[in-house]
Amino acid sequence: VTYAKLTAELIKQCTRCKAIGRFGLGVDNIDLAAAKEMGITVTYVPDYCLHEVSDHTMALLLALARKIPFSNKLVQEGRWEMPAVVPIYRLAGRVLGLLGFGNIPRTMVPKAKAFGLKVITHDPYVAAEHLKALDVENVSFDELLARSDFSSVHAPLTPQTRGLLNGAAFAKMKPGVMIVNTARGPLID
């Protein structure tokens, strides 16, 4: 399965099923409790599209930072107004905060550093050797919110992470912070 929602009702009809394989990352579309009750093993592909998603995340970050969608809209309207798009800040020396430090954000770190971004993360489960290998600082959630010029969301969708970025979190962010979410939509309220 990739995107199909496997509800408890559907899973309970799978009387001979032994395994459900999720082609991708995350299993939030599968009722894990129902699968467990039925003795069904649930798996996923931990290295699915690591480069593709991290490349796409960087493309979105660059598009936001350079105001490409907004500038393109102006040009398509026949307007060439540089004052409308300034300021445009350089990336070098700015801070990218990664919410979550799994395989995709780890793959993204060298790409971000190539643009001169300082990379920090908040991930309470990451092993110290992963941070050290990529020279990334693990900070508290509040510190990540306060320090980041760009935030990129890479957390799994769980009951604890749903709405992780909410009104209270936005209030702790720098003015003008740019957020990219290539994980799950409901992580942001």
PDB file of C-alpha atoms in Angstrom:
ATOM      1  CA  VAL A   1       0.000   0.000   0.000  1.00  0.00           C
ATOM      2  CA  THR A   2       1.131   3.557  -0.586  1.00  0.00           C
ATOM      3  CA  TYR A   3      -1.582   6.142   0.088  1.00  0.00           C
ATOM      4  CA  ALA A   4      -4.687   4.019   0.740  1.00  0.00           C
ATOM      5  CA  LYS A   5      -6.174   4.364   4.216  1.00  0.00           C
ATOM      6  CA  LEU A   6      -6.255   0.955   5.881  1.00  0.00           C
ATOM      7  CA  THR A   7      -8.871   1.302   8.592  1.00  0.00           C
ATOM      8  CA  ALA A   8      -9.595  -1.175  11.382  1.00  0.00           C
ATOM      9  CA  GLU A   9     -12.766  -2.223   9.557  1.00  0.00           C
ATOM     10  CA  LEU A  10     -10.836  -3.043   6.396  1.00  0.00           C
ATOM     11  CA  ILE A  11      -7.953  -4.767   8.206  1.00  0.00           C
ATOM     12  CA  LYS A  12     -10.331  -7.008  10.175  1.00  0.00           C
ATOM     13  CA  GLN A  13     -11.622  -8.362   6.856  1.00  0.00           C
ATOM     14  CA  CYS A  14      -8.103  -9.534   5.924  1.00  0.00           C
ATOM     15  CA  THR A  15      -8.351 -12.884   7.656  1.00  0.00           C
ATOM     16  CA  ARG A  16      -5.402 -14.483   5.806  1.00  0.00           C
ATOM     17  CA  CYS A  17      -3.114 -11.432   5.653  1.00  0.00           C
ATOM     18  CA  LYS A  18       0.293 -11.845   7.291  1.00  0.00           C
ATOM     19  CA  ALA A  19       1.965  -8.540   6.379  1.00  0.00           C
ATOM     20  CA  ILE A  20       1.169  -5.040   5.165  1.00  0.00           C
ATOM     21  CA  GLY A  21       4.042  -3.296   3.413  1.00  0.00           C
ATOM     22  CA  ARG A  22       3.923   0.498   3.172  1.00  0.00           C
ATOM     23  CA  PHE A  23       5.752   1.648   0.042  1.00  0.00           C
ATOM     24  CA  GLY A  24       7.198   4.828   1.526  1.00  0.00           C
ATOM     25  CA  LEU A  25       7.909   6.348   4.918  1.00  0.00           C
ATOM     26  CA  GLY A  26       5.448   6.599   7.777  1.00  0.00           C
ATOM     27  CA  VAL A  27       2.558   4.302   8.543  1.00  0.00           C
ATOM     28  CA  ASP A  28      -0.033   6.857   9.683  1.00  0.00           C
ATOM     29  CA  ASN A  29      -2.474   5.613   7.012  1.00  0.00           C
ATOM     30  CA  ILE A  30      -2.588   2.148   8.601  1.00  0.00           C
ATOM     31  CA  ASP A  31      -4.504   1.313  11.778  1.00  0.00           C
ATOM     32  CA  LEU A  32      -1.595  -0.266  13.629  1.00  0.00           C
ATOM     33  CA  ALA A  33      -3.678  -1.409  16.606  1.00  0.00           C
ATOM     34  CA  ALA A  34      -6.041  -3.338  14.317  1.00  0.00           C
ATOM     35  CA  ALA A  35      -3.112  -4.892  12.446  1.00  0.00           C
ATOM     36  CA  LYS A  36      -1.516  -5.960  15.720  1.00  0.00           C
ATOM     37  CA  GLU A  37      -4.815  -7.430  16.923  1.00  0.00           C
ATOM     38  CA  MET A  38      -5.006  -9.478  13.713  1.00  0.00           C
ATOM     39  CA  GLY A  39      -1.364 -10.603  14.024  1.00  0.00           C
ATOM     40  CA  ILE A  40      -0.378  -8.698  10.888  1.00  0.00           C
ATOM     41  CA  THR A  41       3.167  -7.340  10.599  1.00  0.00           C
ATOM     42  CA  VAL A  42       3.368  -3.767   9.259  1.00  0.00           C
ATOM     43  CA  THR A  43       6.531  -2.656   7.462  1.00  0.00           C
ATOM     44  CA  TYR A  44       7.718   0.376   5.519  1.00  0.00           C
ATOM     45  CA  VAL A  45      10.660   1.297   3.277  1.00  0.00           C
ATOM     46  CA  PRO A  46      13.107   3.295   5.434  1.00  0.00           C
ATOM     47  CA  ASP A  47      15.209   4.541   2.503  1.00  0.00           C
ATOM     48  CA  TYR A  48      12.310   5.437   0.207  1.00  0.00           C
ATOM     49  CA  CYS A  49      13.057   8.574  -1.879  1.00  0.00           C
ATOM     50  CA  LEU A  50      15.580  10.053   0.558  1.00  0.00           C
ATOM     51  CA  HIS A  51      17.357  12.072  -2.122  1.00  0.00           C
ATOM     52  CA  GLU A  52      14.194  12.952  -4.003  1.00  0.00           C
ATOM     53  CA  VAL A  53      12.431  14.341  -0.923  1.00  0.00           C
ATOM     54  CA  SER A  54      15.518  16.119   0.407  1.00  0.00           C
ATOM     55  CA  ASP A  55      16.115  17.645  -3.063  1.00  0.00           C
ATOM     56  CA  HIS A  56      12.482  18.741  -3.202  1.00  0.00           C
ATOM     57  CA  THR A  57      12.725  20.233   0.285  1.00  0.00           C
ATOM     58  CA  MET A  58      15.775  22.255  -0.763  1.00  0.00           C
ATOM     59  CA  ALA A  59      13.992  23.360  -3.950  1.00  0.00           C
ATOM     60  CA  LEU A  60      11.031  24.607  -1.906  1.00  0.00           C
ATOM     61  CA  LEU A  61      13.343  26.350   0.567  1.00  0.00           C
ATOM     62  CA  LEU A  62      15.195  28.078  -2.281  1.00  0.00           C
ATOM     63  CA  ALA A  63      11.933  29.086  -3.955  1.00  0.00           C
ATOM     64  CA  LEU A  64      10.735  30.678  -0.713  1.00  0.00           C
ATOM     65  CA  ALA A  65      14.055  32.301   0.157  1.00  0.00           C
ATOM     66  CA  ARG A  66      14.465  33.807  -3.302  1.00  0.00           C
ATOM     67  CA  LYS A  67      10.726  34.668  -3.512  1.00  0.00           C
ATOM     68  CA  ILE A  68      10.452  32.873  -6.842  1.00  0.00           C
ATOM     69  CA  PRO A  69       6.686  32.118  -6.803  1.00  0.00           C
ATOM     70  CA  PHE A  70       5.837  35.716  -5.838  1.00  0.00           C
ATOM     71  CA  SER A  71       8.291  37.213  -8.352  1.00  0.00           C
ATOM     72  CA  ASN A  72       7.009  34.927 -11.100  1.00  0.00           C
ATOM     73  CA  LYS A  73       3.426  35.984 -10.368  1.00  0.00           C
ATOM     74  CA  LEU A  74       4.401  39.643 -10.709  1.00  0.00           C
ATOM     75  CA  VAL A  75       6.207  39.035 -13.996  1.00  0.00           C
ATOM     76  CA  GLN A  76       3.264  36.993 -15.333  1.00  0.00           C
ATOM     77  CA  GLU A  77       1.083  40.025 -14.543  1.00  0.00           C
ATOM     78  CA  GLY A  78       3.449  42.189 -16.593  1.00  0.00           C
ATOM     79  CA  ARG A  79       4.978  43.829 -13.521  1.00  0.00           C
ATOM     80  CA  TRP A  80       8.709  44.149 -12.942  1.00  0.00           C
ATOM     81  CA  GLU A  81       8.894  45.679  -9.490  1.00  0.00           C
ATOM     82  CA  MET A  82      12.032  44.928  -7.518  1.00  0.00           C
ATOM     83  CA  PRO A  83      10.855  46.943  -4.489  1.00  0.00           C
ATOM     84  CA  ALA A  84       7.936  44.501  -4.151  1.00  0.00           C
ATOM     85  CA  VAL A  85      10.258  41.534  -3.610  1.00  0.00           C
ATOM     86  CA  VAL A  86      12.941  43.041  -1.395  1.00  0.00           C
ATOM     87  CA  PRO A  87      14.451  42.190   0.922  1.00  0.00           C
ATOM     88  CA  ILE A  88      15.847  38.974  -0.477  1.00  0.00           C
ATOM     89  CA  TYR A  89      18.374  37.583   1.991  1.00  0.00           C
ATOM     90  CA  ARG A  90      21.374  35.440   1.203  1.00  0.00           C
ATOM     91  CA  LEU A  91      21.309  31.925   2.584  1.00  0.00           C
ATOM     92  CA  ALA A  92      24.891  31.876   3.862  1.00  0.00           C
ATOM     93  CA  GLY A  93      24.980  32.444   7.599  1.00  0.00           C
ATOM     94  CA  ARG A  94      21.257  31.894   8.138  1.00  0.00           C
ATOM     95  CA  VAL A  95      19.874  29.077  10.288  1.00  0.00           C
ATOM     96  CA  LEU A  96      17.915  26.074   9.040  1.00  0.00           C
ATOM     97  CA  GLY A  97      16.029  24.251  11.788  1.00  0.00           C
ATOM     98  CA  LEU A  98      15.098  20.656  11.053  1.00  0.00           C
ATOM     99  CA  LEU A  99      12.138  19.338  13.034  1.00  0.00           C
ATOM    100  CA  GLY A 100      13.103  15.696  13.149  1.00  0.00           C
ATOM    101  CA  PHE A 101      16.434  14.171  12.163  1.00  0.00           C
ATOM    102  CA  GLY A 102      15.633  10.938  10.379  1.00  0.00           C
ATOM    103  CA  ASN A 103      17.054   9.768   7.080  1.00  0.00           C
ATOM    104  CA  ILE A 104      15.563  12.517   4.895  1.00  0.00           C
ATOM    105  CA  PRO A 105      16.830  15.496   6.909  1.00  0.00           C
ATOM    106  CA  ARG A 106      20.205  13.767   7.341  1.00  0.00           C
ATOM    107  CA  THR A 107      20.398  13.485   3.562  1.00  0.00           C
ATOM    108  CA  MET A 108      19.486  17.165   3.312  1.00  0.00           C
ATOM    109  CA  VAL A 109      22.217  18.475   5.648  1.00  0.00           C
ATOM    110  CA  PRO A 110      25.120  18.485   3.139  1.00  0.00           C
ATOM    111  CA  LYS A 111      22.895  20.161   0.553  1.00  0.00           C
ATOM    112  CA  ALA A 112      21.911  22.901   3.010  1.00  0.00           C
ATOM    113  CA  LYS A 113      25.498  23.388   4.147  1.00  0.00           C
ATOM    114  CA  ALA A 114      26.594  23.778   0.515  1.00  0.00           C
ATOM    115  CA  PHE A 115      24.523  26.987   0.519  1.00  0.00           C
ATOM    116  CA  GLY A 116      26.205  28.136   3.724  1.00  0.00           C
ATOM    117  CA  LEU A 117      23.257  27.437   6.015  1.00  0.00           C
ATOM    118  CA  LYS A 118      23.926  26.646   9.678  1.00  0.00           C
ATOM    119  CA  VAL A 119      21.873  23.527  10.446  1.00  0.00           C
ATOM    120  CA  ILE A 120      20.280  22.745  13.809  1.00  0.00           C
ATOM    121  CA  THR A 121      17.692  20.141  14.703  1.00  0.00           C
ATOM    122  CA  HIS A 122      15.208  19.163  17.329  1.00  0.00           C
ATOM    123  CA  ASP A 123      14.781  15.425  17.651  1.00  0.00           C
ATOM    124  CA  PRO A 124      14.480  13.850  21.096  1.00  0.00           C
ATOM    125  CA  TYR A 125      15.233  10.391  19.684  1.00  0.00           C
ATOM    126  CA  VAL A 126      18.321  10.997  17.539  1.00  0.00           C
ATOM    127  CA  ALA A 127      21.577   9.260  18.445  1.00  0.00           C
ATOM    128  CA  ALA A 128      24.558  11.496  19.196  1.00  0.00           C
ATOM    129  CA  GLU A 129      26.696   9.822  16.513  1.00  0.00           C
ATOM    130  CA  HIS A 130      24.283  10.945  13.769  1.00  0.00           C
ATOM    131  CA  LEU A 131      24.552  14.542  14.963  1.00  0.00           C
ATOM    132  CA  LYS A 132      28.321  14.414  15.293  1.00  0.00           C
ATOM    133  CA  ALA A 133      28.803  12.819  11.854  1.00  0.00           C
ATOM    134  CA  LEU A 134      27.021  15.750  10.197  1.00  0.00           C
ATOM    135  CA  ASP A 135      28.100  18.480  12.666  1.00  0.00           C
ATOM    136  CA  VAL A 136      24.510  19.353  13.584  1.00  0.00           C
ATOM    137  CA  GLU A 137      23.456  20.713  16.966  1.00  0.00           C
ATOM    138  CA  ASN A 138      20.397  19.153  18.641  1.00  0.00           C
ATOM    139  CA  VAL A 139      18.463  21.874  20.488  1.00  0.00           C
ATOM    140  CA  SER A 140      15.201  22.120  22.392  1.00  0.00           C
ATOM    141  CA  PHE A 141      11.986  22.656  20.446  1.00  0.00           C
ATOM    142  CA  ASP A 142      11.686  26.226  21.765  1.00  0.00           C
ATOM    143  CA  GLU A 143      15.293  27.032  20.870  1.00  0.00           C
ATOM    144  CA  LEU A 144      14.807  25.713  17.339  1.00  0.00           C
ATOM    145  CA  LEU A 145      11.738  27.914  16.950  1.00  0.00           C
ATOM    146  CA  ALA A 146      13.585  30.990  18.239  1.00  0.00           C
ATOM    147  CA  ARG A 147      16.798  30.539  16.227  1.00  0.00           C
ATOM    148  CA  SER A 148      15.601  29.304  12.829  1.00  0.00           C
ATOM    149  CA  ASP A 149      15.328  31.528   9.781  1.00  0.00           C
ATOM    150  CA  PHE A 150      13.975  28.501   7.909  1.00  0.00           C
ATOM    151  CA  SER A 151      12.217  25.508   9.425  1.00  0.00           C
ATOM    152  CA  SER A 152      11.824  22.217   7.624  1.00  0.00           C
ATOM    153  CA  VAL A 153       9.373  19.681   9.037  1.00  0.00           C
ATOM    154  CA  HIS A 154      10.392  16.002   9.010  1.00  0.00           C
ATOM    155  CA  ALA A 155       8.539  14.483  11.967  1.00  0.00           C
ATOM    156  CA  PRO A 156       6.273  11.450  11.716  1.00  0.00           C
ATOM    157  CA  LEU A 157       2.554  12.077  12.161  1.00  0.00           C
ATOM    158  CA  THR A 158       1.526  10.677  15.532  1.00  0.00           C
ATOM    159  CA  PRO A 159      -1.029  11.829  18.100  1.00  0.00           C
ATOM    160  CA  GLN A 160       1.857  13.613  19.884  1.00  0.00           C
ATOM    161  CA  THR A 161       3.083  15.458  16.770  1.00  0.00           C
ATOM    162  CA  ARG A 162      -0.273  16.403  15.233  1.00  0.00           C
ATOM    163  CA  GLY A 163      -0.416  20.225  15.270  1.00  0.00           C
ATOM    164  CA  LEU A 164       3.218  20.411  16.439  1.00  0.00           C
ATOM    165  CA  LEU A 165       3.506  23.795  14.769  1.00  0.00           C
ATOM    166  CA  ASN A 166       0.554  25.709  16.166  1.00  0.00           C
ATOM    167  CA  GLY A 167      -0.249  29.228  17.346  1.00  0.00           C
ATOM    168  CA  ALA A 168       1.968  28.925  20.414  1.00  0.00           C
ATOM    169  CA  ALA A 169       4.887  27.677  18.280  1.00  0.00           C
ATOM    170  CA  PHE A 170       4.417  30.422  15.678  1.00  0.00           C
ATOM    171  CA  ALA A 171       4.517  33.046  18.445  1.00  0.00           C
ATOM    172  CA  LYS A 172       8.017  31.834  19.422  1.00  0.00           C
ATOM    173  CA  MET A 173       9.413  32.122  15.878  1.00  0.00           C
ATOM    174  CA  LYS A 174      11.397  34.962  14.361  1.00  0.00           C
ATOM    175  CA  PRO A 175       9.376  37.360  12.196  1.00  0.00           C
ATOM    176  CA  GLY A 176       9.608  36.252   8.575  1.00  0.00           C
ATOM    177  CA  VAL A 177      10.586  32.643   9.249  1.00  0.00           C
ATOM    178  CA  MET A 178       9.911  30.397   6.252  1.00  0.00           C
ATOM    179  CA  ILE A 179       8.527  26.888   6.783  1.00  0.00           C
ATOM    180  CA  VAL A 180       8.750  23.918   4.442  1.00  0.00           C
ATOM    181  CA  ASN A 181       6.747  20.788   5.227  1.00  0.00           C
ATOM    182  CA  THR A 182       7.484  17.717   3.144  1.00  0.00           C
ATOM    183  CA  ALA A 183       6.329  15.359   5.894  1.00  0.00           C
ATOM    184  CA  ARG A 184       2.602  15.354   6.733  1.00  0.00           C
ATOM    185  CA  GLY A 185       0.177  18.279   6.482  1.00  0.00           C
ATOM    186  CA  PRO A 186      -1.472  17.833   9.906  1.00  0.00           C
ATOM    187  CA  LEU A 187       1.870  18.463  11.628  1.00  0.00           C
ATOM    188  CA  ILE A 188       0.999  22.138  11.102  1.00  0.00           C
ATOM    189  CA  ASP A 189      -2.140  23.692  12.557  1.00  0.00           C
TER     190      ASP A 189
END
